[in-house]
């Protein structure tokens, strides 16, 4: 199994040992209380990873938003990676990809009623959210597993199925940002991007390999897709409408496009991936490449891109009219496997009920019956 998932640079291992010593000292200082972790009076849920590269943080944060937003006041705090601003910013109708970053911008567009803020300093960010939005009931920290200055009530660690941390190495030989022992801080571990046809034996092998403590819960999620959404006007079209002879240019600027490529390949025999770096800022030469690559494809043809790339592409200039008329975003959601969704939901809701300082909210959540399946929850 290891050979199928991980490629490491063995000659860089001495540098990985040095890197591991530095990270280990930092973690020791937090564990010993020399460096302080801050707790807050509202429930805080952290979602993150210990690897370089995408593990599906945004779809999992969005899952939590959908679970909670109709019943309580939710705030999301992100670093705002690659934004052109600094300090604390609350997202509003005037925010752009440049001011708050692509992922926060995407979440604010999809959930305008939710508070979205960015701040590299998560402690100051939480303080500012509570100052500006004092009715906040829960704060979701996006990509903050290693930001140990905040002590979350629930810490969720995401692990990419295609690059399992149990077989990986520390930077720079591998992609681990801290030693494997770091997973012990997680309350919940989720193996993400799992193939839908995962066998019972695969679950058992991964569960044994993760070697979690009794206080930790292990979940598995897979990617599901909504209808293709046009970037520049028009009607959505179901993914199933793709014909086997259609020519598709797949544009991705994400860390790990492998699962998306695998999921789209059965729909067409003519899939042409055009892959850029994670959070890639599209420049004139990139737009020219996209225009030329699409023009070279025979009809019928169209472009599919990710939601994260879509918010950056719509902010650029120079896309040809042909591209603008035929480019679609593919919305991504996550789905729990092994019928684990209800168990996960109850862990999250139970934590919020127990730790909410809003006595009316806590009583309401305790007294009312939850009806849920997958991502759906209603309080009657």
Coordinates of C-alpha atoms in Angstrom, one line a residue:
X1 CA 0.0 0.0 0.0
X2 CA 2.8 2.4 0.8
X3 CA 4.3 2.3 -2.7
X4 CA 0.9 3.3 -4.2
X5 CA 0.6 6.5 -2.2
X6 CA 3.9 8.0 -1.2
X7 CA 7.0 9.2 -3.1
X8 CA 9.7 10.6 -0.8
X9 CA 13.2 12.0 -1.4
X10 CA 15.3 9.7 0.7
X11 CA 18.5 11.7 0.2
X12 CA 16.8 14.6 2.0
X13 CA 16.2 12.6 5.2
X14 CA 19.1 14.2 7.2
X15 CA 17.4 17.6 6.6
X16 CA 14.1 16.1 7.7
X17 CA 15.7 15.1 11.0
X18 CA 16.9 18.6 11.6
X19 CA 13.5 20.0 10.7
X20 CA 11.9 17.5 13.0
X21 CA 14.0 18.6 15.9
X22 CA 13.0 22.2 15.5
X23 CA 9.3 21.4 15.3
X24 CA 9.6 19.0 18.2
X25 CA 11.1 21.7 20.4
X26 CA 8.2 24.0 19.5
X27 CA 5.6 21.4 20.3
X28 CA 7.4 20.6 23.6
X29 CA 7.3 24.3 24.6
X30 CA 3.5 24.3 24.1
X31 CA 3.1 20.9 25.8
X32 CA 5.1 22.2 28.8
X33 CA 3.1 25.4 29.0
X34 CA 6.1 27.6 28.2
X35 CA 4.4 28.8 25.1
X36 CA 0.7 29.6 26.0
X37 CA -2.4 28.3 24.2
X38 CA -5.4 30.5 24.6
X39 CA -8.9 29.2 25.4
X40 CA -12.1 31.2 24.7
X41 CA -15.6 31.4 26.1
X42 CA -17.3 30.3 22.9
X43 CA -17.0 26.9 21.3
X44 CA -14.0 26.7 18.9
X45 CA -13.6 24.0 16.3
X46 CA -10.4 23.7 14.3
X47 CA -10.0 22.0 11.0
X48 CA -6.6 21.4 9.5
X49 CA -3.8 19.0 8.6
X50 CA -0.1 18.3 9.2
X51 CA 0.9 18.0 5.6
X52 CA 1.8 20.3 2.8
X53 CA -0.9 20.1 0.1
X54 CA -4.6 19.9 0.0
X55 CA -6.6 17.6 2.2
X56 CA -10.1 19.0 1.5
X57 CA -10.3 21.6 4.3
X58 CA -12.7 23.9 2.6
X59 CA -15.4 21.3 1.8
X60 CA -15.2 20.0 5.4
X61 CA -15.5 23.5 6.8
X62 CA -18.5 24.1 4.5
X63 CA -20.0 20.8 5.8
X64 CA -19.8 22.2 9.3
X65 CA -21.3 25.5 8.1
X66 CA -24.3 23.7 6.6
X67 CA -24.7 21.7 9.7
X68 CA -24.9 24.7 12.0
X69 CA -25.9 27.9 10.2
X70 CA -29.7 27.6 10.3
X71 CA -29.7 27.3 14.1
X72 CA -26.8 29.2 15.5
X73 CA -24.5 32.1 14.6
X74 CA -21.4 30.7 12.9
X75 CA -18.2 32.5 12.3
X76 CA -15.3 31.2 10.2
X77 CA -11.7 32.5 10.7
X78 CA -9.1 31.8 8.1
X79 CA -5.6 33.0 7.5
X80 CA -6.6 34.3 4.1
X81 CA -3.7 32.7 2.2
X82 CA -2.2 34.8 -0.6
X83 CA -4.4 37.8 0.0
X84 CA -2.9 41.2 -0.7
X85 CA -3.9 42.7 2.7
X86 CA -2.7 42.2 6.3
X87 CA -4.2 42.1 9.7
X88 CA -7.8 41.4 10.7
X89 CA -10.6 41.8 8.1
X90 CA -14.3 41.0 8.2
X91 CA -15.6 39.9 4.8
X92 CA -18.5 41.9 3.4
X93 CA -20.1 42.6 0.0
X94 CA -17.1 44.6 -1.0
X95 CA -14.5 41.9 -0.3
X96 CA -12.6 40.4 -3.2
X97 CA -10.2 37.5 -3.7
X98 CA -7.3 40.0 -3.4
X99 CA -8.5 41.4 0.0
X100 CA -9.5 38.2 1.8
X101 CA -8.1 35.2 -0.3
X102 CA -9.9 32.7 -2.5
X103 CA -11.2 30.2 0.1
X104 CA -12.7 32.8 2.4
X105 CA -14.2 34.7 -0.6
X106 CA -15.7 31.4 -1.8
X107 CA -17.3 30.7 1.6
X108 CA -18.7 34.2 1.9
X109 CA -20.2 34.0 -1.5
X110 CA -21.9 30.7 -0.7
X111 CA -23.0 31.6 2.8
X112 CA -23.5 35.4 3.0
X113 CA -25.3 35.1 6.3
X114 CA -22.2 33.6 8.0
X115 CA -19.5 35.7 9.5
X116 CA -16.2 35.2 7.6
X117 CA -13.0 36.8 8.8
X118 CA -9.3 36.6 8.0
X119 CA -6.3 37.1 10.3
X120 CA -2.9 35.4 10.3
X121 CA -2.9 35.8 14.2
X122 CA -5.8 33.5 15.2
X123 CA -5.9 34.7 18.8
X124 CA -6.3 38.3 17.7
X125 CA -8.7 37.2 15.0
X126 CA -11.0 35.4 17.5
X127 CA -10.9 38.4 19.9
X128 CA -11.8 40.7 17.0
X129 CA -14.7 38.5 15.9
X130 CA -16.1 38.4 19.4
X131 CA -15.8 42.2 19.6
X132 CA -17.5 42.9 16.2
X133 CA -20.0 40.0 16.3
X134 CA -20.8 39.5 20.0
X135 CA -23.7 37.1 19.2
X136 CA -21.3 34.5 17.7
X137 CA -22.1 31.0 19.0
X138 CA -19.3 29.0 17.5
X139 CA -16.0 29.8 15.6
X140 CA -14.7 27.5 12.9
X141 CA -10.9 27.8 12.4
X142 CA -9.9 27.0 8.9
X143 CA -6.4 25.5 8.5
X144 CA -5.3 25.9 12.1
X145 CA -4.3 22.5 13.4
X146 CA -0.7 23.7 13.8
X147 CA -1.7 27.1 15.2
X148 CA -1.2 26.1 18.8
X149 CA -1.7 29.5 20.3
X150 CA -5.4 28.7 20.2
X151 CA -6.7 25.8 22.1
X152 CA -9.8 24.6 20.3
X153 CA -12.6 22.6 22.0
X154 CA -12.6 20.1 19.1
X155 CA -9.6 19.7 16.8
X156 CA -10.2 17.9 13.5
X157 CA -7.3 16.5 11.5
X158 CA -7.7 15.8 7.9
X159 CA -5.6 13.1 6.1
X160 CA -5.6 12.7 2.3
X161 CA -6.4 9.0 1.4
X162 CA -3.9 9.4 -1.5
X163 CA -1.1 10.4 0.8
X164 CA -1.6 8.8 4.1
X165 CA 0.5 10.4 6.9
X166 CA 1.4 7.0 8.3
X167 CA 3.6 6.4 5.2
X168 CA 4.9 9.9 4.8
X169 CA 8.1 11.6 5.8
X170 CA 8.9 15.0 7.3
X171 CA 9.8 18.0 5.1
X172 CA 11.8 18.2 2.9
X173 CA 12.0 14.5 2.2
X174 CA 8.2 14.1 2.4
X175 CA 5.2 16.4 3.0
X176 CA 4.7 16.2 6.8
X177 CA 4.9 19.6 8.5
X178 CA 5.5 17.9 11.9
X179 CA 6.2 14.4 13.2
X180 CA 3.5 11.8 13.0
X181 CA 3.0 12.1 16.7
X182 CA 1.3 15.4 16.1
X183 CA -1.9 13.5 15.2
X184 CA -2.3 12.7 18.9
X185 CA -3.6 16.2 19.4
X186 CA -6.6 15.6 17.2
X187 CA -10.0 14.8 18.7
X188 CA -11.3 13.7 15.3
X189 CA -9.3 12.3 12.4
X190 CA -10.9 12.2 9.0
X191 CA -9.5 10.3 6.0
X192 CA -10.6 12.4 3.1
X193 CA -11.0 11.9 -0.7
X194 CA -11.6 8.1 -0.3
X195 CA -12.7 6.2 -3.4
X196 CA -16.3 5.3 -3.3
X197 CA -15.4 1.6 -3.9
X198 CA -13.2 1.3 -0.8
X199 CA -13.2 -2.3 0.5
X200 CA -13.8 -3.4 4.1
X201 CA -10.2 -4.6 4.2
X202 CA -9.0 -1.2 3.2
X203 CA -10.9 0.4 6.1
X204 CA -9.4 -2.1 8.5
X205 CA -5.8 -1.6 7.2
X206 CA -6.1 2.2 7.5
X207 CA -7.7 2.1 10.9
X208 CA -5.0 -0.1 12.2
X209 CA -2.2 1.9 10.6
X210 CA -3.5 5.2 12.0
X211 CA -3.1 3.7 15.5
X212 CA -5.3 6.2 17.3
X213 CA -6.0 6.5 21.0
X214 CA -9.3 5.6 22.6
X215 CA -10.3 9.3 22.9
X216 CA -9.9 9.9 19.2
X217 CA -12.6 9.2 16.6
X218 CA -11.8 8.1 13.0
X219 CA -14.1 8.9 10.1
X220 CA -13.9 8.5 6.3
X221 CA -15.3 10.9 3.7
X222 CA -15.6 10.9 0.0
X223 CA -16.1 13.7 -2.6
X224 CA -19.5 14.3 -4.2
X225 CA -20.3 16.8 -6.8
X226 CA -23.2 19.2 -7.5
X227 CA -24.3 20.3 -11.0
X228 CA -21.8 22.2 -13.2
X229 CA -22.3 25.9 -12.7
X230 CA -21.5 28.4 -15.5
X231 CA -19.0 31.1 -14.5
X232 CA -20.4 33.9 -16.7
X233 CA -24.2 33.3 -16.9
X234 CA -26.3 30.5 -18.2
X235 CA -28.0 27.4 -16.8
X236 CA -26.3 24.7 -14.6
X237 CA -26.0 21.3 -16.1
X238 CA -25.8 18.0 -14.4
X239 CA -22.5 16.2 -14.3
X240 CA -24.2 13.2 -15.9
X241 CA -24.9 15.3 -19.0
X242 CA -21.2 14.9 -20.0
X243 CA -21.1 12.7 -23.1
X244 CA -18.4 10.1 -23.6
X245 CA -17.1 11.9 -26.8
X246 CA -17.1 15.4 -25.2
X247 CA -13.7 17.1 -25.0
X248 CA -13.1 18.6 -21.5
X249 CA -10.3 20.9 -20.5
X250 CA -9.9 20.5 -16.7
X251 CA -8.3 23.6 -15.1
X252 CA -7.1 23.2 -11.5
X253 CA -5.0 25.3 -9.2
X254 CA -5.3 23.1 -6.2
X255 CA -2.7 21.0 -4.3
X256 CA -4.1 17.6 -5.1
X257 CA -6.2 17.3 -8.3
X258 CA -5.8 13.6 -8.6
X259 CA -9.2 12.6 -7.1
X260 CA -11.0 15.1 -9.4
X261 CA -9.2 13.7 -12.4
X262 CA -10.2 10.2 -11.4
X263 CA -13.8 11.1 -10.8
X264 CA -14.2 12.9 -14.1
X265 CA -12.4 10.3 -16.3
X266 CA -15.3 7.8 -16.4
X267 CA -17.6 10.5 -18.0
X268 CA -15.4 11.1 -21.0
X269 CA -12.5 9.6 -22.9
X270 CA -11.2 13.1 -23.8
X271 CA -10.1 14.7 -20.5
X272 CA -7.2 17.2 -20.8
X273 CA -5.9 18.4 -17.3
X274 CA -4.3 21.8 -17.2
X275 CA -2.8 21.9 -13.6
X276 CA -1.4 24.9 -11.8
X277 CA 0.0 25.3 -8.3
X278 CA -2.3 25.6 -5.3
X279 CA -3.9 29.0 -4.9
X280 CA -2.4 30.0 -8.3
X281 CA -2.8 33.6 -9.3
X282 CA -3.7 33.5 -13.0
X283 CA -1.5 35.8 -15.1
X284 CA -1.7 36.9 -18.7
X285 CA 0.5 34.0 -19.9
X286 CA -1.8 31.6 -18.1
X287 CA -4.9 33.1 -19.6
X288 CA -3.3 32.9 -23.0
X289 CA -2.5 29.2 -22.4
X290 CA -6.1 28.5 -21.4
X291 CA -7.5 30.3 -24.4
X292 CA -5.1 28.5 -26.8
X293 CA -5.6 25.1 -25.2
X294 CA -9.4 25.3 -25.4
X295 CA -9.3 26.6 -29.0
X296 CA -7.2 23.6 -30.0
X297 CA -9.8 21.1 -28.8
X298 CA -12.4 19.7 -31.2
X299 CA -16.1 20.2 -30.5
X300 CA -18.2 19.4 -28.6
X301 CA -16.1 20.8 -25.8
X302 CA -16.1 22.8 -22.6
X303 CA -14.0 23.7 -19.6
X304 CA -14.5 22.5 -16.0
X305 CA -12.7 24.1 -13.1
X306 CA -12.9 24.0 -9.3
X307 CA -14.9 26.5 -7.2
X308 CA -11.7 27.9 -5.7
X309 CA -10.2 28.5 -9.2
X310 CA -13.5 29.9 -10.4
X311 CA -13.4 32.8 -8.0
X312 CA -9.9 33.7 -9.2
X313 CA -10.7 33.2 -12.9
X314 CA -13.7 35.4 -12.8
X315 CA -11.5 38.2 -11.3
X316 CA -9.1 38.0 -14.3
X317 CA -9.2 39.7 -17.7
X318 CA -8.4 38.3 -21.1
X319 CA -10.5 35.1 -21.3
X320 CA -11.7 34.6 -24.8
X321 CA -15.5 34.8 -25.6
X322 CA -15.4 31.1 -26.5
X323 CA -13.9 30.2 -23.1
X324 CA -16.4 32.5 -21.2
X325 CA -19.3 30.8 -22.9
X326 CA -18.1 27.3 -22.1
X327 CA -16.5 27.4 -18.6
X328 CA -18.1 25.7 -15.6
X329 CA -17.3 25.3 -12.0
X330 CA -17.8 21.9 -10.4
X331 CA -19.0 22.4 -6.8
X332 CA -17.6 19.9 -4.3
X333 CA -19.2 18.6 -1.1
X334 CA -18.1 15.8 1.2
X335 CA -20.1 12.7 2.2
X336 CA -19.4 10.5 5.2
X337 CA -18.8 6.8 4.4
X338 CA -19.9 3.8 6.5
X339 CA -23.0 5.7 7.5
X340 CA -20.8 7.8 9.9
X341 CA -22.5 11.1 9.2
X342 CA -24.9 11.0 12.1
X343 CA -22.2 10.0 14.6
X344 CA -20.0 12.9 13.4
X345 CA -22.9 15.4 13.5
X346 CA -23.7 14.4 17.1
X347 CA -20.1 14.9 18.2
X348 CA -20.1 18.4 16.9
X349 CA -23.6 19.3 18.2
X350 CA -23.0 17.7 21.6
X351 CA -19.8 19.7 22.1
X352 CA -21.6 23.0 21.2
X353 CA -24.6 22.1 23.5
X354 CA -22.2 21.4 26.4
X355 CA -20.0 24.4 26.0
X356 CA -22.3 27.1 24.8
X357 CA -22.4 30.1 27.2
X358 CA -25.8 31.0 25.7
X359 CA -28.1 29.3 28.2
X360 CA -31.1 29.7 25.9
X361 CA -29.3 28.2 23.0
X362 CA -28.0 25.3 25.1
X363 CA -31.4 24.6 26.4
X364 CA -33.0 24.8 23.0
X365 CA -30.4 22.4 21.5
X366 CA -30.9 20.0 24.4
X367 CA -34.7 20.1 24.4
X368 CA -35.3 19.8 20.7
X369 CA -35.2 16.7 18.7
X370 CA -32.7 16.6 15.8
X371 CA -33.6 15.1 12.5
X372 CA -30.5 14.5 10.4
X373 CA -29.2 12.5 7.6
X374 CA -25.8 13.3 6.1
X375 CA -25.6 17.1 6.1
X376 CA -29.2 17.8 7.0
X377 CA -30.2 18.9 10.5
X378 CA -33.3 20.6 11.7
X379 CA -34.4 21.7 15.1
X380 CA -38.2 21.6 15.5

